[in-house]
Short mmCIF file of C-alpha atoms in Angstrom, two decimals:
data_model
loop_
_atom_site.label_atom_id
_atom_site.label_comp_id
_atom_site.label_asym_id
_atom_site.label_seq_id
_atom_site.Cartn_x
_atom_site.Cartn_y
_atom_site.Cartn_z
CA MET W 1 125.90 94.66 103.25
CA ALA W 2 128.21 97.30 104.68
CA ASP W 3 131.23 98.69 102.86
CA GLU W 4 134.15 96.36 103.69
CA ARG W 5 136.68 99.17 103.43
CA ALA W 6 134.77 101.37 105.88
CA ARG W 7 134.35 98.40 108.23
CA HIS W 8 138.10 97.71 108.11
CA PHE W 9 139.00 101.26 109.14
CA ARG W 10 136.30 101.35 111.83
CA ARG W 11 137.80 98.22 113.34
CA LEU W 12 141.24 99.81 113.23
CA ARG W 13 139.98 102.89 115.07
CA ARG W 14 138.25 100.78 117.73
CA LEU W 15 141.38 98.69 118.32
CA ARG W 16 143.54 101.81 118.58
CA ARG W 17 141.21 103.41 121.13
CA SER W 18 141.02 100.18 123.13
CA ALA W 19 144.81 99.77 123.12
CA ARG W 20 145.26 103.33 124.36
CA ARG W 21 142.69 102.92 127.13
CA TRP W 22 144.27 99.72 128.39
CA SER W 23 147.73 101.28 128.17
CA VAL W 24 146.64 104.21 130.32
CA LEU W 25 144.93 101.88 132.80
CA ALA W 26 147.96 99.59 132.94
CA GLY W 27 150.26 102.57 133.54
CA GLY W 28 148.04 103.89 136.33
CA LEU W 29 147.69 100.55 138.08
CA GLY W 30 151.37 99.73 137.62
CA GLY W 31 152.43 103.08 139.06
CA ALA W 32 150.06 102.68 142.02
CA ALA W 33 151.38 99.19 142.71
CA ALA W 34 154.98 100.38 142.45
CA VAL W 35 154.36 103.20 144.94
CA LEU W 36 152.00 101.55 147.42
CA THR W 37 153.71 98.18 147.72
CA PRO W 38 156.98 99.46 149.28
CA TYR W 39 155.09 102.09 151.26
CA ALA W 40 152.73 99.76 153.15
CA GLY W 41 154.51 96.46 152.81
CA ILE W 42 153.37 93.39 150.95
CA GLY W 43 149.88 92.23 151.82
CA LEU W 44 146.56 91.27 150.28
CA PRO W 45 145.79 94.79 148.90
CA ASP W 46 149.23 94.88 147.30
CA ALA W 47 148.59 91.54 145.63
CA ILE W 48 145.33 92.90 144.26
CA TRP W 49 147.07 96.04 142.93
CA ALA W 50 149.86 93.97 141.37
CA GLY W 51 147.41 91.46 139.82
CA ALA W 52 145.24 94.22 138.34
CA ALA W 53 148.31 95.99 136.97
CA GLY W 54 149.67 92.80 135.41
CA SER W 55 146.28 91.97 133.81
CA ALA W 56 145.94 95.46 132.39
CA ILE W 57 149.47 95.32 130.96
CA ALA W 58 148.76 91.94 129.34
CA ILE W 59 145.49 93.13 127.79
CA ALA W 60 147.14 96.29 126.52
CA ALA W 61 149.90 94.22 124.92
CA TRP W 62 147.32 91.99 123.20
CA ARG W 63 145.42 95.01 121.93
CA TRP W 64 148.58 96.54 120.44
CA ALA W 65 149.47 93.19 118.86
CA ASP W 66 145.99 92.92 117.31
CA LEU W 67 146.26 96.49 116.07
CA ARG W 68 149.61 95.87 114.41
CA ALA W 69 148.31 92.68 112.77
CA LEU W 70 145.21 94.41 111.42
CA ALA W 71 147.17 97.45 110.25
CA ALA W 72 149.53 95.15 108.33
CA MET W 73 146.61 93.72 106.34
CA PRO W 74 145.80 95.53 103.07
CA ALA W 75 142.59 97.54 103.18
CA PRO W 76 139.75 96.28 100.93
CA PRO W 77 139.35 98.25 97.70
CA ALA W 78 136.96 101.18 97.72
CA LEU W 79 133.56 100.76 96.09
CA ASP W 80 132.80 102.80 93.01
CA ALA W 81 129.84 105.16 93.00
CA ALA W 82 127.53 102.71 91.21
CA GLN W 83 128.18 99.89 93.70
CA ALA W 84 127.75 102.23 96.66
CA ALA W 85 124.46 103.54 95.28
CA ALA W 86 123.22 100.00 94.63
CA ARG W 87 124.01 98.94 98.19
CA SER W 88 122.35 102.04 99.60
CA ARG W 89 119.21 101.33 97.57
CA ALA W 90 119.22 97.70 98.72
CA ARG W 91 119.45 98.74 102.38
CA LEU W 92 116.66 101.29 101.92
CA VAL W 93 114.40 98.77 100.17
CA ALA W 94 115.04 96.19 102.90
CA ALA W 95 114.18 98.75 105.60
CA VAL W 96 110.95 99.77 103.86
CA GLU W 97 109.90 96.14 103.29
CA ARG W 98 110.03 95.52 107.04
CA LEU W 99 107.30 98.12 107.60
CA PRO W 100 103.66 96.94 107.70
CA VAL W 101 102.76 98.91 104.55
CA GLY W 102 106.21 98.57 102.99
CA PRO W 103 105.52 95.95 100.29
CA GLY W 104 102.51 97.87 99.00
CA VAL W 105 104.43 101.14 98.88
CA LEU W 106 107.33 99.55 97.02
CA ALA W 107 104.98 97.90 94.52
CA GLU W 108 103.33 101.24 93.83
CA VAL W 109 106.70 102.97 93.40
CA ARG W 110 107.85 100.30 90.95
CA ARG W 111 104.58 100.56 89.05
CA VAL W 112 104.86 104.34 88.72
CA ARG W 113 108.51 104.12 87.71
CA SER W 114 107.73 101.57 85.00
CA ARG W 115 104.89 103.71 83.69
CA MET W 116 107.11 106.79 83.59
CA ALA W 117 109.69 104.84 81.59
CA LEU W 118 107.09 104.30 78.86
CA ARG W 119 105.87 107.89 78.81
CA GLY W 120 105.64 109.33 75.30
CA THR W 121 105.27 105.96 73.56
CA THR W 122 102.23 104.13 72.23
CA ALA W 123 102.82 101.41 74.80
CA ALA W 124 102.05 103.80 77.68
CA GLN W 125 98.28 103.63 77.16
CA ALA W 126 98.28 99.84 76.92
CA TRP W 127 100.44 99.70 80.07
CA ALA W 128 97.96 101.92 81.96
CA ARG W 129 95.05 99.68 80.90
CA LEU W 130 97.00 96.61 81.98
CA ASP W 131 97.73 98.26 85.34
CA ARG W 132 94.06 98.98 85.99
CA ALA W 133 93.03 95.46 85.04
CA ALA W 134 95.80 93.89 87.15
CA LEU W 135 94.82 95.94 90.21
CA THR W 136 91.20 94.93 89.76
CA LEU W 137 92.14 91.26 89.49
CA ASP W 138 94.42 91.53 92.51
CA GLY W 139 91.51 92.83 94.58
CA MET W 140 89.51 89.72 93.67
CA SER W 141 92.33 87.19 93.99
CA GLY W 142 91.30 86.12 97.49
CA ARG W 143 87.88 85.03 96.18
CA LEU W 144 89.14 83.29 93.02
CA THR W 145 89.62 79.87 94.56
CA GLY W 146 88.79 76.34 93.56
CA LEU W 147 88.09 76.06 89.85
CA ALA W 148 89.29 79.62 89.25
CA GLU W 149 92.83 79.10 90.57
CA PRO W 150 94.32 77.98 87.20
CA ALA W 151 92.93 81.14 85.59
CA VAL W 152 94.65 83.26 88.27
CA ARG W 153 98.00 81.60 87.58
CA GLU W 154 97.53 82.06 83.86
CA ALA W 155 96.72 85.74 84.44
CA ALA W 156 99.94 86.21 86.43
CA ASP W 157 102.01 84.69 83.62
CA ALA W 158 100.20 86.82 81.05
CA ASP W 159 100.78 89.96 83.10
CA ARG W 160 104.55 89.42 83.13
CA SER W 161 104.59 88.58 79.43
CA LEU W 162 102.55 91.64 78.45
CA ARG W 163 104.71 94.00 80.52
CA ASP W 164 107.81 92.62 78.83
CA LEU W 165 106.13 93.07 75.45
CA ALA W 166 105.22 96.67 76.31
CA ALA W 167 108.86 97.41 77.16
CA ARG W 168 109.92 95.91 73.82
CA VAL W 169 107.38 98.02 71.94
CA ALA W 170 108.67 101.16 73.63
CA SER W 171 112.30 100.29 72.84
CA VAL W 172 111.54 99.62 69.19
CA GLU W 173 109.48 102.81 68.95
CA ARG W 174 112.38 104.88 70.26
CA ALA W 175 114.68 103.22 67.75
CA LEU W 176 112.26 104.17 64.97
CA LYS W 177 113.31 107.79 65.39
CA LEU W 178 116.69 106.80 63.98
CA ALA W 179 115.26 104.75 61.09
CA PRO W 180 111.60 105.64 60.53
CA HIS W 181 111.27 103.44 57.45
CA GLY W 182 112.10 99.85 56.69
CA PRO W 183 111.62 96.49 58.43
CA LEU W 184 111.81 98.06 61.89
CA ALA W 185 108.57 99.97 61.33
CA GLU W 186 106.81 96.77 60.27
CA THR W 187 108.15 94.97 63.37
CA HIS W 188 106.92 97.78 65.58
CA GLY W 189 103.43 97.55 64.07
CA THR W 190 103.32 93.80 64.65
CA LEU W 191 104.47 94.10 68.27
CA ALA W 192 102.03 96.94 68.98
CA ALA W 193 99.15 94.87 67.55
CA GLN W 194 100.16 91.91 69.73
CA LEU W 195 100.26 94.16 72.79
CA GLU W 196 96.82 95.62 72.07
CA SER W 197 95.35 92.15 71.52
CA GLY W 198 96.97 90.79 74.68
CA VAL W 199 95.77 93.66 76.89
CA SER W 200 92.24 93.32 75.53
CA ALA W 201 92.28 89.58 76.27
CA TYR W 202 93.54 90.31 79.80
CA GLU W 203 90.69 92.78 80.35
CA ARG W 204 88.18 90.17 79.18
CA LEU W 205 89.68 87.73 81.66
CA VAL W 206 89.23 90.25 84.49
CA VAL W 207 85.59 90.79 83.49
CA ALA W 208 85.06 87.01 83.50
CA ALA W 209 86.68 86.79 86.94
CA ALA W 210 84.35 89.48 88.24
CA SER W 211 81.37 87.53 86.87
CA TYR W 212 82.64 84.40 88.62
CA VAL W 213 82.96 86.23 91.94
CA ALA W 214 79.48 87.74 91.57
CA GLU W 215 77.83 84.42 90.69
CA ASP W 216 79.71 82.57 93.41
CA ALA W 217 78.48 85.02 96.05
CA ARG W 218 74.86 85.32 94.84
CA PRO W 219 72.55 83.09 96.92
CA THR W 220 69.61 81.27 95.35
CA THR W 221 67.26 82.39 98.13
CA GLU W 222 67.16 85.31 100.53
CA HIS W 223 70.51 86.13 102.10
CA PRO W 224 70.85 84.50 105.55
CA ALA W 225 71.80 87.82 107.15
CA ALA W 226 68.64 89.48 105.84
CA ALA W 227 66.49 86.60 107.12
CA ARG W 228 68.05 86.82 110.58
CA LEU W 229 67.53 90.58 110.66
CA THR W 230 63.88 90.15 109.73
CA GLU W 231 63.40 87.62 112.54
CA ALA W 232 65.13 89.93 115.02
CA THR W 233 62.92 92.84 113.92
CA ASP W 234 59.76 90.80 114.40
CA LEU W 235 60.98 89.69 117.83
CA LEU W 236 61.62 93.26 118.94
CA HIS W 237 58.18 94.35 117.70
CA GLY W 238 56.59 91.55 119.69
CA ILE W 239 58.49 92.47 122.86
CA ALA W 240 57.57 96.13 122.46
CA SER W 241 53.89 95.24 122.03
CA ALA W 242 53.98 93.03 125.10
CA LEU W 243 55.58 95.74 127.24
CA ALA W 244 53.05 98.30 126.06
CA GLU W 245 50.21 95.96 126.96
CA LEU W 246 51.62 95.31 130.43
CA ARG W 247 51.91 99.02 131.17
CA THR W 248 48.34 99.83 130.08
CA PRO W 249 46.05 99.97 133.16
CA HIS W 250 43.10 97.57 133.05
CA ILE W 251 39.77 98.72 134.63
CA PRO W 252 38.05 95.83 136.38
CA THR W 253 34.55 95.03 135.19
CA VAL W 254 31.77 95.47 137.88
CA ARG W 255 29.03 92.89 137.64
CA GLY W 256 25.54 93.97 138.77
#
């Protein structure tokens, strides 16, 4: 969304330029009509000159009236720096999302930014493990259908919950620098243990999903593609043998 104050002043400038152009045009046409009409008498060309001059004068008057009305309106308040930066970021994100690879790029940028925010805390390692597991699961999501769909939804909910827990662990750990002893340290230990347990459970889920994908794709007999390739190979060998036999000269047998 554009800055309303900047839009207001742009509209003022456009109206002022338009009013000036129409004023100049009206003056030129009016002067030409005033000179040419008495000079050549009143006829069809003079009516055209007079009509064009009158139309230009009317449009110029409307433009000046619109300009005065807009100038009398109070200008919208200016945005502060934070609001302007937020709107600029929103426009940039919207432009990138329209690109074919935009959503993936934005997801990677957000992931890196979140990881950098946890740098220097014990939650950073758990976050990195969760990232690797989530990327692995995302690569298999298209094959986790049917009975596996509830597990995928559960994994998505767990991913959001664990990332929120990691942010809490990092916040509490930073606060520990101000009060290294007391109940806060015990709370931090409990949250860190919950995060470690949750990430480990998520990794086990990803391993189970990989096992499901592998078992779902493993055929009980020979793969159909391999069987077709074997048949095609045998067919080509047979054709080659037949061609070789046809090209070999046969010596007729002479009977005595």
